[in-house]
mmCIF file of C-alpha atoms in Angstrom:
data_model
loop_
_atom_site.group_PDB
_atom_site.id
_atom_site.type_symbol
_atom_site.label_atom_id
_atom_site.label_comp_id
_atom_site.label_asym_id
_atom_site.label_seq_id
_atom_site.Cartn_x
_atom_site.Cartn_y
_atom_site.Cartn_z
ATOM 1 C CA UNK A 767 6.915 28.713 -30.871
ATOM 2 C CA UNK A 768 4.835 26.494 -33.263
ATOM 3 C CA UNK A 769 3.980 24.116 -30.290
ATOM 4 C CA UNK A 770 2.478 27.182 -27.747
ATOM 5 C CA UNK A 771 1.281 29.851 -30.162
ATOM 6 C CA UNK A 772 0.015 29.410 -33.213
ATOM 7 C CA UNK A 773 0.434 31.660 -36.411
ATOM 8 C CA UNK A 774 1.433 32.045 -40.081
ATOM 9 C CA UNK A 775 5.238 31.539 -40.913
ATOM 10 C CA UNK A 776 5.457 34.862 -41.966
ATOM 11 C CA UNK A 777 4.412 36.021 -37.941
ATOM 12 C CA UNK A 778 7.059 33.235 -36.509
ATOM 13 C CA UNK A 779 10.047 34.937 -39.125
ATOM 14 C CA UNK A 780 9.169 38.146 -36.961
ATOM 15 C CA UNK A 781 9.108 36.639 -33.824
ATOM 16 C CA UNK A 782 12.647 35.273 -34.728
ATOM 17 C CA UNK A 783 13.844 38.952 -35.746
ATOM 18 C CA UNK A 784 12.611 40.459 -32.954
ATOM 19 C CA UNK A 785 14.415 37.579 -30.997
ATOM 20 C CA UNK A 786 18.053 38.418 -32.802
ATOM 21 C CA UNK A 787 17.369 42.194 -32.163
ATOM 22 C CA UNK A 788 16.786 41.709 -28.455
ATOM 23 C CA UNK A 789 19.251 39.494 -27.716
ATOM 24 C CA UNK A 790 23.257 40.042 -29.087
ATOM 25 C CA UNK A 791 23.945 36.335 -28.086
ATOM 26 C CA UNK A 792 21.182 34.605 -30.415
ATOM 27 C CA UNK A 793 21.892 34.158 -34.037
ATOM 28 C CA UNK A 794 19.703 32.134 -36.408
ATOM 29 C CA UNK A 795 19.842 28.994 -37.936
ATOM 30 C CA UNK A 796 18.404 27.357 -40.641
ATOM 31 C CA UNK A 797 15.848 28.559 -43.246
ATOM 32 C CA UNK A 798 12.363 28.370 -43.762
ATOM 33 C CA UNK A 799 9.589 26.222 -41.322
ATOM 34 C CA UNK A 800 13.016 24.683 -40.219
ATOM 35 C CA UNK A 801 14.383 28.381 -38.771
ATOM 36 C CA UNK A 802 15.556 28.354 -35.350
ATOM 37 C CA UNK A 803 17.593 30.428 -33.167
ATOM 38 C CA UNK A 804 20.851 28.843 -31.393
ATOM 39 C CA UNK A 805 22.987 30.362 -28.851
ATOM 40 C CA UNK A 806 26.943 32.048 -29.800
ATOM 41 C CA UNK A 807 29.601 32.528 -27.935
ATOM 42 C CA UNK A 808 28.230 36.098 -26.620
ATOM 43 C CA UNK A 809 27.467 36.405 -23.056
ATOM 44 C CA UNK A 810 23.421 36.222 -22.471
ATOM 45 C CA UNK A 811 21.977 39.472 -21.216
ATOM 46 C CA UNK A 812 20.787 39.471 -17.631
ATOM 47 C CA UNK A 813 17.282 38.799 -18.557
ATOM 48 C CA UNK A 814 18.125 35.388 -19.956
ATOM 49 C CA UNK A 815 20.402 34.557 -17.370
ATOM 50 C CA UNK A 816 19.806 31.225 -15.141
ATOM 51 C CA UNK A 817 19.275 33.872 -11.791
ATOM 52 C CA UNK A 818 16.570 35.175 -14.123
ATOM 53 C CA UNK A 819 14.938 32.199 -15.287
ATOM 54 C CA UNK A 820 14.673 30.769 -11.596
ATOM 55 C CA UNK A 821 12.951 34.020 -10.815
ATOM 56 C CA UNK A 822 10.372 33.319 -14.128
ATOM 57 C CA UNK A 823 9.529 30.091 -12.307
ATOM 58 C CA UNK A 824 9.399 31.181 -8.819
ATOM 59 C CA UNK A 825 6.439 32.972 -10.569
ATOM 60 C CA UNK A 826 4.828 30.412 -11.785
ATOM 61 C CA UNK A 827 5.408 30.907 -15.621
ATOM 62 C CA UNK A 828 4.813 28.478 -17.751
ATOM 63 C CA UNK A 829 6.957 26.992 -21.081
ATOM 64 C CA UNK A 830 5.347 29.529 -22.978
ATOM 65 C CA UNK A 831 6.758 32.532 -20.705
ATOM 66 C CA UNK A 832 10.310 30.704 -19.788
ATOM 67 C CA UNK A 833 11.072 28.903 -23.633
ATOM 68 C CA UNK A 834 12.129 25.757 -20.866
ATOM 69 C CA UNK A 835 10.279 22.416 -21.735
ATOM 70 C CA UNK A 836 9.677 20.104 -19.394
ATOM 71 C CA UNK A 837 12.180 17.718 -20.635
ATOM 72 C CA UNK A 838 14.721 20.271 -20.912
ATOM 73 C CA UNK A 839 14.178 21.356 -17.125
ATOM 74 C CA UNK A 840 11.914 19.454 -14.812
ATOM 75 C CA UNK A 841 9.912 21.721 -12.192
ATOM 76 C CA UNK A 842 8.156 20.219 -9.229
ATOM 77 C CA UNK A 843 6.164 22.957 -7.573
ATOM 78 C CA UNK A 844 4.312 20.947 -4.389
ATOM 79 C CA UNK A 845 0.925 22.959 -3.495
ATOM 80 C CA UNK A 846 -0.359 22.181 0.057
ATOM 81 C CA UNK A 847 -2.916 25.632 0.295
ATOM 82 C CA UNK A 848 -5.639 27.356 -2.236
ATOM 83 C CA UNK A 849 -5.387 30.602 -2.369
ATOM 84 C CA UNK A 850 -8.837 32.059 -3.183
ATOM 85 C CA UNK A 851 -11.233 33.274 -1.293
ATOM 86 C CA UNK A 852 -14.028 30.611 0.102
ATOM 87 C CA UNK A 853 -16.681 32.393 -2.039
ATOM 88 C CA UNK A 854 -15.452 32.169 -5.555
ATOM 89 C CA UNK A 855 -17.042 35.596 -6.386
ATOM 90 C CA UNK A 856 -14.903 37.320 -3.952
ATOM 91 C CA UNK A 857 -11.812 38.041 -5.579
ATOM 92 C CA UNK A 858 -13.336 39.928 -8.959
ATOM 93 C CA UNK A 859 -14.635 41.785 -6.219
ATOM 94 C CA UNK A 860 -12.183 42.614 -4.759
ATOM 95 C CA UNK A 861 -9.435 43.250 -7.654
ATOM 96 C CA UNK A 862 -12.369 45.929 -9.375
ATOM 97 C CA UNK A 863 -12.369 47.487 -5.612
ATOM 98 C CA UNK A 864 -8.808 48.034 -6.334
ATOM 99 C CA UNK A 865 -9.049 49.317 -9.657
ATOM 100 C CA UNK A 866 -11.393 52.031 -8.843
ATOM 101 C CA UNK A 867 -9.969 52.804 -5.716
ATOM 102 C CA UNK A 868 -12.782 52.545 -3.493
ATOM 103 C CA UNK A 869 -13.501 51.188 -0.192
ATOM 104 C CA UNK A 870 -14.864 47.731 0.315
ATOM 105 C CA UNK A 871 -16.835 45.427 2.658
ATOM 106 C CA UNK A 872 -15.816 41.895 3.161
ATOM 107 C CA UNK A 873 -16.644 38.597 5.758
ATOM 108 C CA UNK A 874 -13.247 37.750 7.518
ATOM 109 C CA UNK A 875 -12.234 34.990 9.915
ATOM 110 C CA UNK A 876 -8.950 35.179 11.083
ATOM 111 C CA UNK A 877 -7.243 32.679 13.539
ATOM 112 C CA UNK A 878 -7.505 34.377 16.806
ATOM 113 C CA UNK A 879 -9.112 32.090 19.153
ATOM 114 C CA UNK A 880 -12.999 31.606 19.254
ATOM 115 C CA UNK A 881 -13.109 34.382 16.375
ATOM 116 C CA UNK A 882 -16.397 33.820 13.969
ATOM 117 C CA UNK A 883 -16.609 35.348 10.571
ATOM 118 C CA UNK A 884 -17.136 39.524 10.394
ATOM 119 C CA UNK A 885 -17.847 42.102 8.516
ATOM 120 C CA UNK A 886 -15.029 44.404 8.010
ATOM 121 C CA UNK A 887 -14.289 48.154 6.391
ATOM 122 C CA UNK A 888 -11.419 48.239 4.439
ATOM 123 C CA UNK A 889 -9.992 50.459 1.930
ATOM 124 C CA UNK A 890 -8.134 47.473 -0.433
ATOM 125 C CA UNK A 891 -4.536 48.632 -1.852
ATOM 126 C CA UNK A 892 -3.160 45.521 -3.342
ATOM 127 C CA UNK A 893 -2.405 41.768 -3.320
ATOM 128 C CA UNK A 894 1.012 40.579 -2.058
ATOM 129 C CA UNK A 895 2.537 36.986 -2.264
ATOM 130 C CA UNK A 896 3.875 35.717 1.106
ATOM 131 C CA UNK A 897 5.577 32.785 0.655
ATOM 132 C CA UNK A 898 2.934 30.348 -0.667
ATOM 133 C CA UNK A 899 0.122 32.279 0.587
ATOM 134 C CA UNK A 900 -1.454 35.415 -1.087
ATOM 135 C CA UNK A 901 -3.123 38.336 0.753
ATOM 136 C CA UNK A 902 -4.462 41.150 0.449
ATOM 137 C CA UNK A 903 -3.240 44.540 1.777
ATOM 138 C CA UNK A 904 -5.720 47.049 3.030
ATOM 139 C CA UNK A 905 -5.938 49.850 5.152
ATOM 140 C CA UNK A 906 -8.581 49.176 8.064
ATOM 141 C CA UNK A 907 -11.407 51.721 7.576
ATOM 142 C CA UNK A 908 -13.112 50.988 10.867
ATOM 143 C CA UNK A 909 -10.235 52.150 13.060
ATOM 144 C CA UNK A 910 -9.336 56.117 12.922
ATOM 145 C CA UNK A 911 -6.015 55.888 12.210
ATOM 146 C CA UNK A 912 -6.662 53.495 9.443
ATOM 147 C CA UNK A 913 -4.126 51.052 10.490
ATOM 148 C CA UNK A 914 -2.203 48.515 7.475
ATOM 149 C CA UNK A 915 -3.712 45.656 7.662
ATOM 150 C CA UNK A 916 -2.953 41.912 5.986
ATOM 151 C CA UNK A 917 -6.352 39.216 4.961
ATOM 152 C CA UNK A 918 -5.777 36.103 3.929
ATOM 153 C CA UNK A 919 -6.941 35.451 0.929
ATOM 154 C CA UNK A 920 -8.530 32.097 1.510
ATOM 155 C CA UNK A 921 -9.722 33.413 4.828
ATOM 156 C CA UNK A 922 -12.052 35.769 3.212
ATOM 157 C CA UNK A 923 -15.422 34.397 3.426
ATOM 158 C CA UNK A 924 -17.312 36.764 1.211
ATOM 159 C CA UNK A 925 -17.822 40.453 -0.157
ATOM 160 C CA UNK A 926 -20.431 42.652 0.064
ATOM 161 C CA UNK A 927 -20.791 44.596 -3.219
ATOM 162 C CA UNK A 928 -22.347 48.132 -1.108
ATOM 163 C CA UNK A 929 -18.915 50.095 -0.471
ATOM 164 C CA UNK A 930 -17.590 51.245 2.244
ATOM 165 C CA UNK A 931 -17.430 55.500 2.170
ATOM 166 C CA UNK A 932 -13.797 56.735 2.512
ATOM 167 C CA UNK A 933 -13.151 59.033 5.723
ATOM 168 C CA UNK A 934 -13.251 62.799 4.977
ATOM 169 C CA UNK A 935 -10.019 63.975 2.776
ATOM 170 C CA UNK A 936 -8.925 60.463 2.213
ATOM 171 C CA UNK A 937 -6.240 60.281 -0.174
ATOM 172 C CA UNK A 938 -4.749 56.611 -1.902
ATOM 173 C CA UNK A 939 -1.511 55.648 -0.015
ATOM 174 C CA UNK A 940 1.082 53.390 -1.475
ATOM 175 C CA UNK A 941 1.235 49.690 -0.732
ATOM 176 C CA UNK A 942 4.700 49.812 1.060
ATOM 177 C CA UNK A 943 4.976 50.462 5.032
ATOM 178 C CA UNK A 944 7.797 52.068 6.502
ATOM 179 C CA UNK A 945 10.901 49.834 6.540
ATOM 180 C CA UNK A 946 12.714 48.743 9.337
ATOM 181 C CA UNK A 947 16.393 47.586 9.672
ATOM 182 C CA UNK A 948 17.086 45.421 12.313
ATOM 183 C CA UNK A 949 20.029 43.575 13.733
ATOM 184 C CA UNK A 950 20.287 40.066 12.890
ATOM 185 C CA UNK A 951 21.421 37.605 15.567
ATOM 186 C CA UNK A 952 22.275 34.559 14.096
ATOM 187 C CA UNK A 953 22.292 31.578 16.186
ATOM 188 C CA UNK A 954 25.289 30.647 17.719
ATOM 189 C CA UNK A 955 25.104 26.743 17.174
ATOM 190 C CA UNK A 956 25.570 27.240 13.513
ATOM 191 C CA UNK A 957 28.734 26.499 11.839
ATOM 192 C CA UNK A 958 30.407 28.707 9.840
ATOM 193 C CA UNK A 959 29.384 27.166 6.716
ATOM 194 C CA UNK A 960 25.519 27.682 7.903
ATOM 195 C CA UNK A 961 26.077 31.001 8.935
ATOM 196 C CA UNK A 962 27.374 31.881 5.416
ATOM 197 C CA UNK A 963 24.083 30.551 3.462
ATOM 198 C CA UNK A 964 21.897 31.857 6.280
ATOM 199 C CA UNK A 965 23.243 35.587 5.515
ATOM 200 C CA UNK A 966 22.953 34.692 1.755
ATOM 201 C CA UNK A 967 18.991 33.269 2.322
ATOM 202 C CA UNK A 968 17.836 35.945 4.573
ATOM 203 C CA UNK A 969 19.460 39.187 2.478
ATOM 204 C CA UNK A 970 21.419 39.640 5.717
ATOM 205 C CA UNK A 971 24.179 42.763 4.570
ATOM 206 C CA UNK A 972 26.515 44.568 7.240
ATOM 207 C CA UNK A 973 24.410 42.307 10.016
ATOM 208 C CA UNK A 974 21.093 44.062 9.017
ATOM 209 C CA UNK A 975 18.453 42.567 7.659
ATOM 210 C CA UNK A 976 15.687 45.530 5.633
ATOM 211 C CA UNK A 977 12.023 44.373 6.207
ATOM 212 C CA UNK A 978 8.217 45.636 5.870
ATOM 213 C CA UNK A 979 7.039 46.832 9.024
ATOM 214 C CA UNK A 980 3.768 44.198 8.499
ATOM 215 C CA UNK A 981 5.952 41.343 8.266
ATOM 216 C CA UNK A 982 8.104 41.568 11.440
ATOM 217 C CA UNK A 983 6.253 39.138 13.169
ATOM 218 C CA UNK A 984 6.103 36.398 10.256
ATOM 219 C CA UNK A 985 9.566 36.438 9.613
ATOM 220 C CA UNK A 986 10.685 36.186 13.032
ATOM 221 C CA UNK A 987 8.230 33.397 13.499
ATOM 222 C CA UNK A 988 8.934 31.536 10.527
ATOM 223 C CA UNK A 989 13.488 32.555 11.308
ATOM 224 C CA UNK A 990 13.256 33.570 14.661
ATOM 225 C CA UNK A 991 12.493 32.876 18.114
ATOM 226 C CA UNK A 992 9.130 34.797 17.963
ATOM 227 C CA UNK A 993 6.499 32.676 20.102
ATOM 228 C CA UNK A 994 3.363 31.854 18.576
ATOM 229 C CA UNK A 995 0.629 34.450 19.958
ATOM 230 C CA UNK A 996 -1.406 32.575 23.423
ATOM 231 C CA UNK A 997 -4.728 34.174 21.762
ATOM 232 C CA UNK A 998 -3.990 32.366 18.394
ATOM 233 C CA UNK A 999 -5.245 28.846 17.186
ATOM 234 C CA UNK A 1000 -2.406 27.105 15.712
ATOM 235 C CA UNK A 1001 -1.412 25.124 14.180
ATOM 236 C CA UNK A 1002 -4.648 24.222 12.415
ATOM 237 C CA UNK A 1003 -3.650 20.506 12.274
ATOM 238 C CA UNK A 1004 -2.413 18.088 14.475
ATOM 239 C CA UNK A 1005 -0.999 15.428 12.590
ATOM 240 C CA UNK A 1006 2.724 14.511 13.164
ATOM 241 C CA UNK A 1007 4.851 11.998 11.277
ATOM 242 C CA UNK A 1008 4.176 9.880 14.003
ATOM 243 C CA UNK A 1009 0.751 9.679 13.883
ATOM 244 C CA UNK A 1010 -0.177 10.981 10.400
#
């Protein structure tokens, strides 16, 4: 505690009861500035169990969330993409759109073929983590149905700070499409072995795997057989191992 936060001795004695009151299978040892808390024979609740702490650093969180040090637990967390917007700007934008629930104009480029940067109506509901790649979920204002749509973060280009007006007895829908269970059909050439961590991996139960609606095509893409779309530029790169 002393290293990450720093306060009186009479603040980290707190800390350390608040600790022993949470958690059944911490107990305390030592006195004074040489207090610490040590683990007994209890079983850990679920919120400190290993499951759980893999989850606190598929997040991202730090020493000061997880209580792991780097020499306790090395964590190598490769970034190949940036996530933010191209204009810098954009994304206060867009969380106070959110926040006050209000519709919202923004430059877009996505990766059809020969598409250029637009302007685009949307009504923004939230930001969703997609693999390594955050996005923004919106419902598409210029369309009548409003259709669910998903931006790329870093493929927004910029924000317009005059709203967008909300259709006629709008009302704030919930982030969450309609989900769809579908029949997995694993592939045949896998051994049984493969199929077994394949089922645990993809949260296949009963032969069913339970997705969003807006991410059928990315997961069959990415698991799948699902062919890339002809009007789509991709990949961006070309490089190959064999010519870098």
């Amino acid at each position: 505690m002393a290293r990450h936060f720093e306060a009186s001795q009479a603040t980290y004695t707190r800390w350390i009861a608040a600790a022993l009151d949470a958690a059944p299978c911490l107990d305390r040892a030592g006195t004074g500035g040489g207090a610490h808390l040590v683990m007994t024979g209890d079983v850990a609740p679920d919120w400190a169990s290993f499951p759980a702490l893999l989850s606190e650093l598929e997040n991202g969180n730090t020493p000061e969330i997880t209580g792991i040090e780097d020499h306790e637990l090395p964590v190598f967390i490769p970034r190949w993409t940036r996530n933010t917007p191209v204009d810098h700007r954009a994304l206060g934008k867009i969380v106070r759109a959110i926040h006050r629930e209000c519709g919202l104009r923004l430059r877009y480029v996505s990766m059809k073929r020969g598409e250029e940067g637009r302007w685009r109506c949307i009504y923004p509901i939230g930001l969703e983590r997609m693999g390594d790649q955050w996005r923004l979920v919106a419902l598409d204002l210029d369309k009548k149905d409003l259709p669910l749509r998903v931006f790329v973060l870093a493929r927004i280009l910029g924000v317009d700070d005059s709203p967008c007006p909300l259709p006629k007895g709008f009302s704030k829908p919930g982030i969450h499409d309609a989900d769809l269970s579908v029949h997995a059909r694993p592939n045949p050439a896998m051994t049984p072995d493969q199929a077994i961590v394949t089922a645990h991996e993809l949260r296949i139960h009963d032969g069913k795997i339970t997705l969003n609606q807006r991410t059928l095509f990315e997961f069959y893409r990415r698991f799948g057989s699902q062919p890339l779309s002809d009007d789509a530029v991709w990949p961006p790169l070309m490089n190959s191992m064999e010519n870098g």
